[in-house]
Every structure is written in structure tokens, then in C-alpha cells.
Amino acid sequence: MSAPNSEFRAAGTAVEKPKNPYGPNPEDFLSNVSRFQLIESTLREGEQFANAFFDTAKKIEIAKALDDFGVDYIELTSPAASEQSRSDCEAICKLGLKAKILTHIRCHMDDARIAVETGVDGVDVVIGTSSFLRQYSHGKDMNYIAQSAVEVIEFVKSHGIEIRFSSEDSFRSDLVDLLNIYKTVDKIGVNRVGIADTVGGANPRQVYELVRTLKSVVSCDIECHFHNDTGCAIANAYTALEAGATLIDVSVLGIGERNGITSLGGLMARMIAADRDYVLSKYKVHKLRDLENLVADAVQVNVPFNNPITGFCAFTHKAGIHAKAILANPSTYEILNPADFGLTRYIHFANRLTGWNAIKSRVDQLNLHLTDNECKEVTAKIKKLGDVRQLNIDDVDSIIREFHAELSNTPVVRPTQTGEEIETEVSISEPEVKKQKTEENQV
Amino acid sequence: MSAPNSEFRAAGTAVEKPKNPYGPNPEDFLSNVSRFQLIESTLREGEQFANAFFDTAKKIEIAKALDDFGVDYIELTSPAASEQSRSDCEAICKLGLKAKILTHIRCHMDDARIAVETGVDGVDVVIGTSSFLRQYSHGKDMNYIAQSAVEVIEFVKSHGIEIRFSSEDSFRSDLVDLLNIYKTVDKIGVNRVGIADTVGGANPRQVYELVRTLKSVVSCDIECHFHNDTGCAIANAYTALEAGATLIDVSVLGIGERNGITSLGGLMARMIAADRDYVLSKYKVHKLRDLENLVADAVQVNVPFNNPITGFCAFTHKAGIHAKAILANPSTYEILNPADFGLTRYIHFANRLTGWNAIKSRVDQLNLHLTDNECKEVTAKIKKLGDVRQLNIDDVDSIIREFHAELSNTPVVRPTQTGEEIETEVSISEPEVKKQKTEENQV
């Protein structure tokens, strides 16, 4: 949907970049899809993940890796949470990272006084505004909330550092209450206000509406925080940016309370589909896999098999009808380019769903020569065995070699049997793919 | 946002169910959020997952489990894919399941002839309509596509079974081409048309627009199929229903090509947040965990740690400020009720982020008596140890017992040390929670 803009710009130029159907919607005139920022919260929200215990050395290792990746802000656990949390916060502030360091506190002067002494670049203040949290958590009314907010904000501002005010459970808060308090804190000069889907129940169009409404009330930036209980945390983040939010809270692998928040990697996938140039200019996405492995090891989880980008099968193509097109042009079935992430694609041809185009490609790799009809014939043999049991590459290669030998009446040259297990996928390396495709760069 | 509406409605009635802030949007007058149906594709799309090899017995076991769960349709791999695929399709059709059985074929008479002989209740036909697929996959133009579609549809209809026509890569297809062909097939009487985000790049508002537009062109049902490459498959499904789609393609754990499609469990979470009564009336969601374990075992993957509903930490609460409210009323931090799924919630109190409310609850469970101030004091001790290393429940209980003994000058009664590893979370069983909370049923 970037067409109108690029057509306008292209008026004077001969060559035009093809339109990206997943690009920012030109109707969203407040959209920040192409200028979003990340508040990385693995060391705050992520610490609330069931398995997380980061010692000082691990926190520093993670903070440095996040900074190297290019995140805009790193958010740390409240220094009021424990003595070690406080000293770790100070230690990370002293690292001299490019990313700004934030800490996340309750809307309370006790916490604010400790926070401003740590050396952070900014303080993220949060208070529950829904009737649930007002009743069952802190028991305060909106007047009290507004008064505390003003006191804490002015105190933090007087120390010359950034301040964010966020509601908690924003989507179950009274809209008028919400807008009132956001307007109040905007007037006294917060850097940004935050919307939080604390229980993970919001849906994308609801997010769009609330952010658009808030955007008409405040002049400061809008930050959003989405939990993933109902699987919408990445989509909600994208929709918030479309509506005019600027900053998204993320964590590595989405770790956080319960099943977590918007994941850094998932949001990268989403944003690259919309504006690859912007994302690649800011973030070292080829380091995503190392970053995820670092955090996965630290909290003792496996990277989910279906993780965007880094799941083991994210670039594996299996169905026969897919393989043909992927071999001709990877963009037919890939919206992301694995090479951007230092990864490769796989054509999984050793199975009963395989097609003759995939097998023909394997025949070529084996440096054998078969006509298309011969490839179709050997494919039928492979599919027949694939119906009986799981195949591996050895199986397929044996069938192809035997078939080829029968045709040419030469003895089969078999590879040495080593007994080693061989993976059932083969990597199609970049040069091989390039040989076979015609228009790699067409989006 | 519930306040204005519920106050207004409350004027005439004494008792009213509180409005669900995550419920269907009344502006979406074509919404099917409260009458959606599932096309379960673990045995078709799921077979295209890298690790999947289902033998006949496993397919039958999965089909029966899906039927028992309550899915509306079960979609099977094309009988044209292999001989075993064909005979498995016939075998499943003969099981006499409540769910309707579909098979998924290319838009080709060869495939259609085989499909109608298997005994299926319907056939799902698909053809690539994007310029990518037209160029790199089948190489046909839109006229050819329309002609084949009409031929295949009339043939399938003549056998008295259901027929769906779907485009592939719909979001990169020319809108006019798409609407033309959908209009054509609608006129000749397909049961439904399908939209497919084959590369997983679509975003929710884009989905809403396309479904709304299509809804104004056709009179049949609309089915949607979303890949998850950019993490939006669940959100896109929800938004499609808001716009007027009726049927969503899902698979268990979302398994499919690359990192898969909308997951059955994730969509259940999303839909329960919107309309719990409808979902619980139709689907046996308490069997979700068993169903996911069945499929995870069959394809040799772990259920992702952050899976909606069944991830190991989906109902684990850790931060101190969360624990207080959760103990008072679980709805403060939970949009889903773990009991609906036969699961329980956990308050993770053995860590440095713990708060005195969580510890007080543990003190009560140990049948000890401490004042609030004493609880705060012992909490400080626990947090101090939690700063140094990961804690388990034993550690916390020892600190509490020692503290209590010192206060009362009685010797500490220690539990027997068995050397067994004890989990660091404790389950708060339903009766205990009920004692402490005031308004469980308020949404």
C-alpha cells in the first residue's frame, strides 16, 4: 500500500521499487510503522517469567547483547524490588551502552526516590486504573491516582531524566478516567504515556481505536505493552503503530508474566514484512538467533518449534506444489528472506507429499541426468516408499541412483554407509537457488 | 470501556450480566465472532509440517480426538498426493464421525475425480491467483483459472457434496481479479469461498478490509486460512470473523508449512476472551491439553513454553504486585479461567520479586500465624536470599518456620528432608482461592 507515496516520488525517476502489499496503509496518516522504537524488557518483564533468575553477570551479558542488537531502550526491574535489583540497575547504567536505560516502578514516591539515584536515563511509572486493580490491588480512586502521578512525575522530571506514565489493564479501564489522567500527565510534560493490555485480552481493532483516540488527546509519544494470553501480542503491537503509537515493549522470546508479551523476534518478522529497509537499517537482525539462544539458555527453555524466524522449520518447505515455485522464486512462498537472519531455506523432498520438481532439483544436485518424464517416474517410486515409512535423504538418493542405473545399464555407485543419522532436509544454498530463479528481488 | 453502556442498560433491569470489554464489537454488524466454525487441518496442512509423518492408525486416532473435541470439519490431505493418502481418506470417511470430512485438492479435474470417490462430505479446491504463483507455480492466466474452477465446481456439485473454492496468496493477488473469480464461483453455487494468507504476511486491518469487501460481493460463506510467519495468524483469524468470515482453518499447535497456521488452542483462547459461552457450548476445551500432547508426540515436538493456555507457565503469576490481586480475585490478571481447561493457577512466591501478600498466603497455608508486619519482615528475609540464588519452596518454608519459631520461642518443626526436587511454584487450589476472593464472577 506504499504505492501512492512511491508513485508520487517516482514521478521524476525511471526505475520504481515494486509496491509492497504488506507496507504501511496510506490511510493511517498518523502511522509510525516506519519509525517505531523498541523498549526491550527482558530484564524487567522477562524477570517476571516463571523460570527467570538472572544474576548480575547474566544481566550484563543480556544488556550488552540487546544494545548490540540495536534496541532503543532497555528496561530494568525496579530497584525497589530487592537490594540486588538496585545494585544491578546501577551496574548496567555504568556500562555506557548506546541504548537508554529505564527502570519500571510503581507510582509511588518511595520507589521514585530510589529510582532516580541509580543513574537511569528514564523512569517508567505504572499504576492500575481498571476497576479490578483499583478494587483488588491498590484500593485507590482516580483522584488519588492522579495526585500520586503528578507528584512522582514532577519529582522525576526535576532530576532531568525521561518519565513515562502508564495505566495498567488499560482496556478494562473506564475510557473517560483514562483520557482524563493521560491528559493531566501530558500537560505536566511526561515524555510518553503507556497503554497496557495487562491481561492479554485486547484485539487489534480495539487497540487501534484506543490508540487513535488517545493520540487526539495527548501530544507526547505513546508506548504500548501487550500480553499474549490470547495470541495477539504481535498483531496488537503492529496495529498500535498504525494508529500512531511510537514505542513497543518487547522481550526476547516474549518472556514475561504468564505466557509473556510481544516477542522481539516476532515483532521483527512483522515489521520487516511492512518496512524491511527501516528495520534492517536499525536492528542487527542477523544476531537474533544468538540473542534468543542466550536468553533461552538463561531461563532454561527451548526456542519454540514454531517461533517466527528462528523456529527450526520457519524456512522449511515441504508440499510438492510449494517446492516447484520456491525453486523458481523464493518470494512465492516466503515473505521473509532467511539470508537477512543468517539462515538458509530448506526444501524437504524426502516424503510422500513431494513433487517431481523437488526431485528434479535433487537429481541435478546429484549430477545425474534424467528427463522430466523420468523425474516424474522416479518421483512416483519415492512417494510409494514415503507412504510406507518416514524417508531420509539416503533413501531418496538410493532410489534415484538405482533408477538412473537401470536406465543407463551401469552399476549403482553407492555412498559409503556410515550409520550416521542424516537430516531429512537439505539446504538449498543461495547460489543454487539463484541459478534457478528469475526475479529474486521482486517483492 | 464498559461503563457507559452497562450503566445505560442497567436502568431498566435489576440483575444484568456485566459487559465483556473483549466481546464482539457492536459496530461489526456482519460479525461471526459468536457463530464461527472450525475447519481442522492437522491432517492436511499439518501433514505439510517438516516433522509430520502420520501412519493410518495415527491419522485415525487424531481424527477421532478432533471429532470428540467438537471441530466442525476435518480436512485431509489430497487423495491425489499418494496411494496411502487416498486409502486413509476413505478409511476416515468410514469412521462415522460427527465432524464433516473434507479433502483439499488442486483445481484440476484429475484430482477432483479421485476426491469425489473417497466418500468425503466436501472438497476444498485451491488455486494460486497471485502474480507470483501464476508466474512461478502453474503458469495460467485468470481466464484459465476461472474455466478450470467452473468445471471442477460443477463436477463436485454434481456428486451432491460440499465445495469450497479458495484463492492462494490472496493478499498479493489483484483485487479485481479476485473479486471477479469469487463472484463467478459464488453464482454457480459454491458453499464457501476461501481467502488464504499463504505467505503469512497479512495484518489484521488488511484482513478486515478484504473480508468486508468480499462479503459485499458473494452470498456464500467465507473461510480464511492464515499462515503465521509474522506472528499474526490468531489475530487475523479473529479480525476475519469480525468482518464476516464464518470459518477458520486451524491445526493443533498450528503445525503446517514453515512455522504453520492459526493454532486450534490459540484461537480457542482468543474466542473465549470474546464469547466464552459460545465456545464452551461447542468445544470440549478441557480436552485441549490431551489433544495437543497427542499431536506433539506424533510429530516429535515440545509444546512451546509460551503456548496460549497450555504453555507450562500460562497461569503462573510471579511479580509481588500481581500476587496480591490474584489472591483477592483471579480476574484481575487472568482473562481465561484455568479451570475451563482442567488446569490450575500457580502463585510463584519463591523468588526475589515476591511480595508480602503472596508470603502471607503461604504462611496461612502452613497454618502459622503472623501479623501483617511480621509477614512483611519475613518477606524481606526471603527477598534477600532470593537475591543471591534461585529459591525453591523448601527455602521459603524454612525461612518462614525459623522466623515464626524465633517469635514464639518454640523449636522449628522441619519437614523430612527427602532430597526430592520440589517445584518452585505452588498450586492455589480452587477452594482456597474462593475463600480469599470476593467477586469471582464479575468479568
XYZ file of C-alpha atoms in Angstrom, chain B residues 129-354:
226
model
C -4.117 -16.326 -8.043
C -1.229 -14.010 -7.218
C 1.127 -12.932 -9.976
C 3.857 -14.858 -8.155
C 2.016 -18.147 -8.208
C 0.657 -17.617 -11.687
C 4.168 -16.963 -12.928
C 6.225 -19.446 -10.898
C 3.777 -22.196 -9.966
C 1.134 -23.125 -12.517
C 1.710 -20.511 -15.216
C -2.001 -19.993 -16.007
C -3.939 -16.762 -16.562
C -7.152 -15.733 -14.795
C -9.398 -16.887 -17.634
C -7.905 -20.341 -17.460
C -8.282 -20.326 -13.671
C -11.946 -19.353 -13.935
C -12.641 -22.026 -16.545
C -10.982 -24.788 -14.505
C -12.762 -23.596 -11.379
C -16.186 -23.746 -13.015
C -15.509 -27.207 -14.431
C -14.259 -28.627 -11.123
C -17.001 -26.973 -9.052
C -19.829 -28.229 -11.269
C -18.333 -31.701 -11.275
C -18.066 -31.839 -7.453
C -21.536 -30.336 -7.002
C -22.986 -32.976 -9.329
C -21.912 -35.532 -6.722
C -24.024 -33.795 -4.084
C -21.177 -32.843 -1.750
C -19.893 -29.508 -0.445
C -17.468 -27.455 -2.463
C -15.176 -24.617 -1.473
C -13.163 -22.519 -3.894
C -10.148 -20.724 -2.489
C -7.541 -18.494 -3.972
C -3.963 -18.917 -2.737
C -1.763 -15.977 -1.735
C -4.912 -13.837 -1.793
C -3.293 -10.736 -0.315
C -0.822 -10.480 -3.179
C -3.483 -11.094 -5.816
C -5.048 -8.360 -7.888
C -8.226 -7.287 -6.064
C -10.335 -7.046 -9.230
C -9.181 -10.485 -10.418
C -10.016 -11.901 -7.001
C -13.469 -10.393 -6.776
C -14.236 -11.450 -10.335
C -13.458 -15.069 -9.742
C -15.175 -15.175 -6.341
C -18.281 -13.656 -7.904
C -18.204 -16.238 -10.692
C -17.911 -19.234 -8.374
C -20.486 -17.816 -5.957
C -23.002 -17.572 -8.803
C -22.571 -21.219 -9.766
C -23.227 -22.174 -6.157
C -20.101 -22.949 -4.142
C -20.751 -23.493 -0.424
C -17.954 -21.166 0.513
C -15.063 -19.172 -0.844
C -11.679 -19.083 0.825
C -9.106 -16.365 1.421
C -5.570 -17.585 2.126
C -2.622 -15.675 3.515
C -0.282 -18.262 2.076
C 2.959 -16.464 2.944
C 1.834 -15.225 6.378
C 2.368 -11.542 5.722
C -1.113 -10.092 6.135
C -2.007 -7.819 9.041
C -5.343 -7.602 10.870
C -6.809 -4.432 9.399
C -5.860 -5.541 5.903
C -7.712 -8.802 6.585
C -10.743 -6.889 7.829
C -10.855 -4.781 4.666
C -10.560 -7.706 2.264
C -13.146 -9.858 4.048
C -15.594 -6.933 4.307
C -15.183 -6.199 0.607
C -15.615 -9.840 -0.356
C -18.662 -10.103 1.896
C -20.342 -7.447 -0.240
C -19.673 -9.450 -3.409
C -20.635 -13.020 -2.512
C -23.595 -14.553 -0.743
C -21.876 -17.810 0.299
C -19.820 -18.311 3.472
C -16.226 -17.090 3.714
C -13.432 -19.299 5.018
C -9.987 -17.975 5.985
C -6.557 -19.572 6.182
C -3.697 -17.688 7.821
C -0.023 -18.596 7.997
C 1.944 -17.417 10.988
C 5.275 -16.259 9.544
C 4.840 -12.794 11.018
C 3.013 -13.873 14.182
C -0.473 -12.627 13.283
C -2.342 -15.857 12.435
C -4.588 -15.823 15.520
C -5.311 -12.097 15.372
C -6.013 -12.242 11.648
C -8.493 -15.077 12.204
C -10.309 -13.036 14.836
C -10.430 -9.952 12.647
C -11.714 -12.014 9.711
C -14.623 -13.207 11.871
C -15.339 -9.621 12.903
C -15.560 -8.701 9.220
C -17.977 -11.503 8.401
C -15.953 -14.650 7.703
C -17.555 -17.758 9.233
C -14.947 -20.495 9.035
C -11.331 -20.539 10.191
C -8.697 -23.108 9.237
C -6.718 -24.291 12.267
C -4.353 -27.104 13.197
C -3.284 -28.481 16.545
C -0.319 -26.387 17.762
C -0.606 -24.604 14.412
C 1.551 -27.196 12.623
C 1.873 -26.724 8.869
C 4.233 -25.475 6.174
C 7.128 -23.433 7.632
C 6.074 -22.232 11.122
C 2.446 -23.110 10.439
C -1.014 -21.548 10.677
C -3.578 -20.383 13.273
C -3.386 -22.851 16.161
C -6.527 -24.503 17.478
C -5.566 -23.726 21.094
C -4.574 -20.143 20.392
C -7.851 -19.486 18.613
C -9.765 -21.073 21.493
C -8.054 -18.614 23.869
C -8.895 -15.701 21.590
C -12.533 -16.725 21.118
C -13.127 -17.494 24.806
C -11.998 -13.960 25.635
C -14.664 -12.729 23.206
C -17.527 -15.184 23.816
C -16.844 -17.842 26.438
C -20.413 -19.193 26.444
C -20.409 -19.931 22.733
C -17.018 -21.630 22.773
C -17.746 -23.771 25.846
C -21.130 -24.799 24.408
C -19.461 -26.198 21.287
C -15.936 -27.338 22.030
C -14.521 -29.583 24.763
C -11.749 -27.199 25.676
C -10.834 -29.257 28.750
C -9.506 -31.844 26.273
C -7.201 -29.344 24.574
C -4.122 -30.374 26.528
C -4.524 -34.069 25.680
C -5.132 -33.247 22.049
C -2.014 -31.068 21.879
C 0.068 -33.726 23.607
C -1.177 -36.360 21.153
C -0.088 -34.312 18.156
C 3.124 -33.033 19.767
C 4.169 -36.644 20.424
C 3.234 -37.706 16.905
C 5.414 -35.021 15.291
C 8.113 -35.094 17.978
C 7.998 -31.502 19.173
C 7.587 -29.950 22.616
C 4.538 -27.856 23.359
C 6.070 -24.341 23.250
C 6.797 -22.925 26.693
C 4.738 -19.860 25.799
C 1.804 -21.639 24.155
C -1.550 -19.987 24.900
C -3.497 -21.920 27.588
C -1.238 -24.992 27.784
C 2.251 -23.466 27.972
C 3.663 -24.546 31.341
C 3.535 -21.001 32.697
C 0.294 -19.718 31.115
C -1.351 -19.421 34.546
C 1.757 -18.751 36.634
C 1.883 -15.398 38.421
C 5.165 -14.185 39.789
C 5.503 -10.439 40.482
C 4.615 -9.454 44.017
C 2.122 -6.782 42.969
C 0.307 -9.334 40.826
C 0.057 -11.962 43.554
C -1.899 -9.737 45.916
C -4.623 -9.043 43.372
C -4.715 -12.591 42.021
C -5.272 -13.889 45.534
C -8.113 -11.414 46.013
C -9.687 -12.004 42.574
C -8.087 -14.050 39.778
C -9.863 -11.995 37.112
C -7.554 -9.078 37.887
C -4.724 -10.714 35.978
C -6.451 -13.529 34.104
C -8.725 -13.209 31.101
C -9.029 -17.002 30.898
C -10.119 -19.314 33.705
C -7.657 -22.220 34.027
C -10.464 -24.427 35.380
C -12.163 -24.272 31.943
C -9.195 -26.264 30.636
C -8.802 -28.595 33.600
C -5.752 -26.583 34.655
C -4.814 -24.715 37.836
C -3.152 -21.403 38.530
C 0.133 -21.033 40.343
C 1.437 -18.242 42.516
C 5.212 -18.325 42.174
C 6.303 -16.836 45.515
C 9.781 -18.321 45.924
C 11.768 -15.538 44.255
C 13.123 -12.047 44.847
C 10.212 -10.334 43.135
C 7.780 -11.814 45.645
